[in-house]
CSV table of C-alpha atoms and ligand atoms in Angstrom, one decimal:
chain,number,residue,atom,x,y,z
A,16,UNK,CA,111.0,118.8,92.6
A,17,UNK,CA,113.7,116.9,90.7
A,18,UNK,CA,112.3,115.0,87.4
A,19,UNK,CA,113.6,111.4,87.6
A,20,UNK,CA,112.9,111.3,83.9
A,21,UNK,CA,115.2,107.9,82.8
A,22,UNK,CA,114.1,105.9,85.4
A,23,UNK,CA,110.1,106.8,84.8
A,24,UNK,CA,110.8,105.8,81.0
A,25,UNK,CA,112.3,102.7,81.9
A,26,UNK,CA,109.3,101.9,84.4
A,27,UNK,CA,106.9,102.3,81.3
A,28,UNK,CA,108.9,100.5,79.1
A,29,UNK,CA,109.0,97.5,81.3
A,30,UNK,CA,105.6,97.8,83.0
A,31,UNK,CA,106.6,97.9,86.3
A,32,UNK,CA,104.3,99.8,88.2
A,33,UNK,CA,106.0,103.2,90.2
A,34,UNK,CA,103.7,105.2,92.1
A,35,UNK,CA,101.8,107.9,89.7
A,36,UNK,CA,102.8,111.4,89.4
A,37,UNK,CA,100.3,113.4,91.4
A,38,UNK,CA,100.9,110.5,94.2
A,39,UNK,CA,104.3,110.6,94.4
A,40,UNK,CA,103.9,114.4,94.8
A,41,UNK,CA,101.5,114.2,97.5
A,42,UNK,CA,104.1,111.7,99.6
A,43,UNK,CA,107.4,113.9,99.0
A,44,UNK,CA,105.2,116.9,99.9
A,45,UNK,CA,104.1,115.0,103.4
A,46,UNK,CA,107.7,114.2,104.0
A,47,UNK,CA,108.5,117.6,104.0
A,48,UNK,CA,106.0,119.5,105.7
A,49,UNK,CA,106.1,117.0,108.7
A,50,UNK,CA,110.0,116.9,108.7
A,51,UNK,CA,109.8,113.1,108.1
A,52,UNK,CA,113.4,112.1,108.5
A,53,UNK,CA,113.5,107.8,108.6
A,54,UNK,CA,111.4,106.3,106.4
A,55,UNK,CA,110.5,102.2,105.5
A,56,UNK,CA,109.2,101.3,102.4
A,57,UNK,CA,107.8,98.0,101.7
A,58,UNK,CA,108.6,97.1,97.6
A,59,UNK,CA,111.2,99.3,96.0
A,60,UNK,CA,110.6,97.8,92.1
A,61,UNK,CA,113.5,99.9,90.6
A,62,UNK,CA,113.7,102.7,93.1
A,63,UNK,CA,111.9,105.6,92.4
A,64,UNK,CA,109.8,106.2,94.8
A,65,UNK,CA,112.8,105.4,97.2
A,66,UNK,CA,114.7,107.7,95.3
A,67,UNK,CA,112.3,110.5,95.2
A,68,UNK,CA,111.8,110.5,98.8
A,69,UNK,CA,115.4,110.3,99.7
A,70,UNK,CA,116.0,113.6,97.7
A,71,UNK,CA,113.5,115.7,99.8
A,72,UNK,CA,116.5,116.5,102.0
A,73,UNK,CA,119.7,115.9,102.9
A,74,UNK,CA,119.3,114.3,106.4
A,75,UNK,CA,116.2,112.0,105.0
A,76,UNK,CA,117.3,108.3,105.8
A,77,UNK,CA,115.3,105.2,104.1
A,78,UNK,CA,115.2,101.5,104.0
A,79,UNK,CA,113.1,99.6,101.4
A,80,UNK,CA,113.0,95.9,100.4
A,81,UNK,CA,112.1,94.2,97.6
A,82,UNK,CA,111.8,91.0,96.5
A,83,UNK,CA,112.7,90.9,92.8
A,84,UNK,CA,116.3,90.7,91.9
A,85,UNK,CA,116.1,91.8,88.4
A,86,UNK,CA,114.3,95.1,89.9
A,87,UNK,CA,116.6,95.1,92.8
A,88,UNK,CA,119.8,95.1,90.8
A,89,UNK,CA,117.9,97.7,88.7
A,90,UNK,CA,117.2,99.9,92.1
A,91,UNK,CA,121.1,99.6,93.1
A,92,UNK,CA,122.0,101.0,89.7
A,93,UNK,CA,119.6,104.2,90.0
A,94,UNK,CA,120.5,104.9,94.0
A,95,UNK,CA,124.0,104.8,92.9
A,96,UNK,CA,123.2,107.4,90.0
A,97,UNK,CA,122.2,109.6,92.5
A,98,UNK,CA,124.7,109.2,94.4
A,99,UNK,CA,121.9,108.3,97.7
A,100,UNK,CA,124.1,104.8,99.0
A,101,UNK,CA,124.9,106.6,102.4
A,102,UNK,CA,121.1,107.2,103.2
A,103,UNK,CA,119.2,104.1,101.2
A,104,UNK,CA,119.8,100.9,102.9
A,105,UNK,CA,117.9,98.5,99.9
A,106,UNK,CA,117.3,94.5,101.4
A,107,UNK,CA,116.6,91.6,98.4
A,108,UNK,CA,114.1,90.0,100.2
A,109,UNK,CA,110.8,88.7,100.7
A,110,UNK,CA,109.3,91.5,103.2
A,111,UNK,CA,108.0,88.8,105.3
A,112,UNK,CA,111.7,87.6,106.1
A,113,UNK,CA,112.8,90.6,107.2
A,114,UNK,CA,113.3,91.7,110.8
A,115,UNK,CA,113.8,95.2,112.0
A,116,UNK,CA,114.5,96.6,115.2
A,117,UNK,CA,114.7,100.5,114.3
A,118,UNK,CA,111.3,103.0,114.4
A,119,UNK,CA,110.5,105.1,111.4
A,120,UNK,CA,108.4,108.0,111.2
A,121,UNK,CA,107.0,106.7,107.5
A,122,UNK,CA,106.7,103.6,106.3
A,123,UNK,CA,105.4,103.2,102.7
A,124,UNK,CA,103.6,99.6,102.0
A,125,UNK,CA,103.8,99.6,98.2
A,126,UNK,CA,103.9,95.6,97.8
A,127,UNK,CA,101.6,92.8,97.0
A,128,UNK,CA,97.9,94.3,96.8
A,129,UNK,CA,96.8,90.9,98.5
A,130,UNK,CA,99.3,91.0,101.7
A,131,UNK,CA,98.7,94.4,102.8
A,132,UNK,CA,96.8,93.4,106.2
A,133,UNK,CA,99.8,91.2,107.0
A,134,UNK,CA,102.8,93.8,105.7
A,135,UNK,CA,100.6,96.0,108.3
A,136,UNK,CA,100.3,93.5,111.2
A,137,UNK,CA,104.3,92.8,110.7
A,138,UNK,CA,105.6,96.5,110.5
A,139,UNK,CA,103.5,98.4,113.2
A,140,UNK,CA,106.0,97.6,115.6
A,141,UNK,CA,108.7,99.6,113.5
A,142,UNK,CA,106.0,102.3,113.8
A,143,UNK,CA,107.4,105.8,115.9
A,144,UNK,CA,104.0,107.0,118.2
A,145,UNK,CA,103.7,109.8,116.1
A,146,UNK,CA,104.4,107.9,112.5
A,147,UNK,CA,102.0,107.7,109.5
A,148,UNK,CA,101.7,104.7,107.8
A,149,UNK,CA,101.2,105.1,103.7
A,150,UNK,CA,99.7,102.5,101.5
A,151,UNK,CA,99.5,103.3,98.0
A,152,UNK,CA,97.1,101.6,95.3
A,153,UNK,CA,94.1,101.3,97.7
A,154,UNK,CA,92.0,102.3,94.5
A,155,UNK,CA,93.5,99.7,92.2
A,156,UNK,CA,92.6,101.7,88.9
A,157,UNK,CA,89.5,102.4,89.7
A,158,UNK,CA,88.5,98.8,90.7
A,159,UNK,CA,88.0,98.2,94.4
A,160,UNK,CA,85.2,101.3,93.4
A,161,UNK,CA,83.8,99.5,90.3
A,162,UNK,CA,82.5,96.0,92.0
A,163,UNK,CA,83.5,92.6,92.3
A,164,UNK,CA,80.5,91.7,89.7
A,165,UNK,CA,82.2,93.7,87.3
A,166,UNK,CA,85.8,92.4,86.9
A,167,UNK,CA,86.0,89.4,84.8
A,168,UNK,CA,89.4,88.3,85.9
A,169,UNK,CA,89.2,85.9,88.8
A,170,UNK,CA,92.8,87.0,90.0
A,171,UNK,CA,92.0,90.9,89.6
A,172,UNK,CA,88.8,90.0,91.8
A,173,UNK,CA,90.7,88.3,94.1
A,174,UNK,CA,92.9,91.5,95.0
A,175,UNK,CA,90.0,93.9,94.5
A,176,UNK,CA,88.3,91.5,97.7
A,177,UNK,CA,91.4,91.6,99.7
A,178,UNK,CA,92.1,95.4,98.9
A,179,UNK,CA,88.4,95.9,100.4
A,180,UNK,CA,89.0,94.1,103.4
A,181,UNK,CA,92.1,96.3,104.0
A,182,UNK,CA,90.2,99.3,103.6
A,183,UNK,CA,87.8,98.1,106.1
A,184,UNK,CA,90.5,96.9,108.6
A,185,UNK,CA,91.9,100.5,108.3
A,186,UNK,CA,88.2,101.9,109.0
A,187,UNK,CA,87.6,99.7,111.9
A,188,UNK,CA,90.9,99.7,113.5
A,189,UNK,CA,91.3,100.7,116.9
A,190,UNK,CA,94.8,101.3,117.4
A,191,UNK,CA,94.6,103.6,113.7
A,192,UNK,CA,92.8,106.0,111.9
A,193,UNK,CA,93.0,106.6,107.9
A,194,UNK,CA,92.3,109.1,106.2
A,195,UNK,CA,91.5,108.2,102.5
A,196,UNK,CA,92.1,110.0,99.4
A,197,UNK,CA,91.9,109.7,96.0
A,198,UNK,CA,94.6,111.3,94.3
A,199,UNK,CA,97.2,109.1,92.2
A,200,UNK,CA,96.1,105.5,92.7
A,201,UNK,CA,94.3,106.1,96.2
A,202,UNK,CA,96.3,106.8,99.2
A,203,UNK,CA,95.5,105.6,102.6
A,204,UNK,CA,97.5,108.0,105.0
A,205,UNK,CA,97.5,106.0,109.0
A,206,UNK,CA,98.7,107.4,112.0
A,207,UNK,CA,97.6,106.1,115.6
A,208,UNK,CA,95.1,107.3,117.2
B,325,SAH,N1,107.4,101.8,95.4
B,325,SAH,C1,107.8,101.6,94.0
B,325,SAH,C2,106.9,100.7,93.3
B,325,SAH,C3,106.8,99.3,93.9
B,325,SAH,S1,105.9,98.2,92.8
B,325,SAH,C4,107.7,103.0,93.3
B,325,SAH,O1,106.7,103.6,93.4
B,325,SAH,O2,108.7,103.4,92.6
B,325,SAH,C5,105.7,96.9,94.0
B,325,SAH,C6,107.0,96.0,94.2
B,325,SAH,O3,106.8,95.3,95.4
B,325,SAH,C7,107.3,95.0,93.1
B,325,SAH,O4,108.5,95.3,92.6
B,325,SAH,C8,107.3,93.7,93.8
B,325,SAH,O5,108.3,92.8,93.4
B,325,SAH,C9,107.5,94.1,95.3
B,325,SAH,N2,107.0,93.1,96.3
B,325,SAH,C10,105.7,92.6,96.3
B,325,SAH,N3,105.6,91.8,97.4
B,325,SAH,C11,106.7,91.9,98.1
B,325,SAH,C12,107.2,91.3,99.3
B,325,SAH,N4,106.4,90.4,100.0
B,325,SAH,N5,108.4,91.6,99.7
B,325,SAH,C13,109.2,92.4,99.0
B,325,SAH,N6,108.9,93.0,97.8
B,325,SAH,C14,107.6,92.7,97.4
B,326,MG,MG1,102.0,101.5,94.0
């Protein structure tokens, strides 16, 4: 397990929001017991999680996108770092304006809370037959389980709804089946039924 230690300090310092500890461990530990070797991830931020995936092996191959250019710019910096240009492919771009051809056994949707049925509905093509989908923050700090009634922020309620109704559409799904669990900030782990 190699400590990204800079790059979790600058995270906290500037409140952007990499995956938590024991998630991030769960996810590299996936990648490696199920050989996972081409991965998409849906909102870099400054590249740790992007990073920390790329370094479960050598042959490991990801492409992630991301929308903000101060965190983008940010992202290059770290890949380079690490010396992981040859097997990151990073896009500055609004996910929803990027088109991919290629299949991936993972793809990561780490984005907007609210947008997670449509980051879905656009990237299951780019889906292998035997892929997993992962979506991170399905627990929201503990407030998809705490209740609409209870959050006094109208925005926070806002994604707490449409964080529900992506849970739901991931229970109900036809095509998928979830597994949920609660470790980090909730993990929803997809693969096709
Ligand atoms: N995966 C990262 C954390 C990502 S934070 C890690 O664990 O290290 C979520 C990021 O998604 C933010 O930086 C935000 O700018 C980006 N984002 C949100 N909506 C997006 C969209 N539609 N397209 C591209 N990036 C998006
Ligand atoms: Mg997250």
């Amino acid at each position: 397990m190699v400590h990204l230690l800079e790059i979790e300090e600058y995270a906290k310092e500037n409140n952007i929001p990499i995956m938590q500890k024991d998630g991030i461990e769960y996810l590299t530990n996936y990648i490696k017991e199920n050989k996972v070797k081409k991965i998409l991830e849906i909102g870099s931020a400054i590249g740790y999680s992007t990073i920390k995936m790329a370094l479960v092996s050598d042959d490991i191959y990801v492409t992630t996108i991301e929308r903000d250019e101060k965190r983008y710019l940010k992202a290059i910096q770290n890949i380079k770092k690490y010396n992981l240009e040859n097997r990151i492919t990073i896009y500055l771009k609004d996910a929803f304006d990027v088109e991919l051809d290629d299949k991936y056994d993972l793809i990561f949707i780490d984005a907007a809370k609210s947008q997670y049925i449509k980051f879905f509905e656009k990237f299951k093509k780019n889906l292998k037959d035997n892929g997993t989908i992962f979506s991170d923050n399905l627990a929201f700090h503990g407030l998809v389980e705490l209740g609409e009634e209870n959050i006094d922020s109208r925005n926070v309620r806002g994604i707490v709804r449409k964080l529900k109704k992506y849970i739901d559409f991931l229970k109900n799904n036809e095509e998928f089946e979830t597994k949920f669990i609660s470790i980090g900030d909730g993990i929803g782990i997809t693969t096709k039924k």
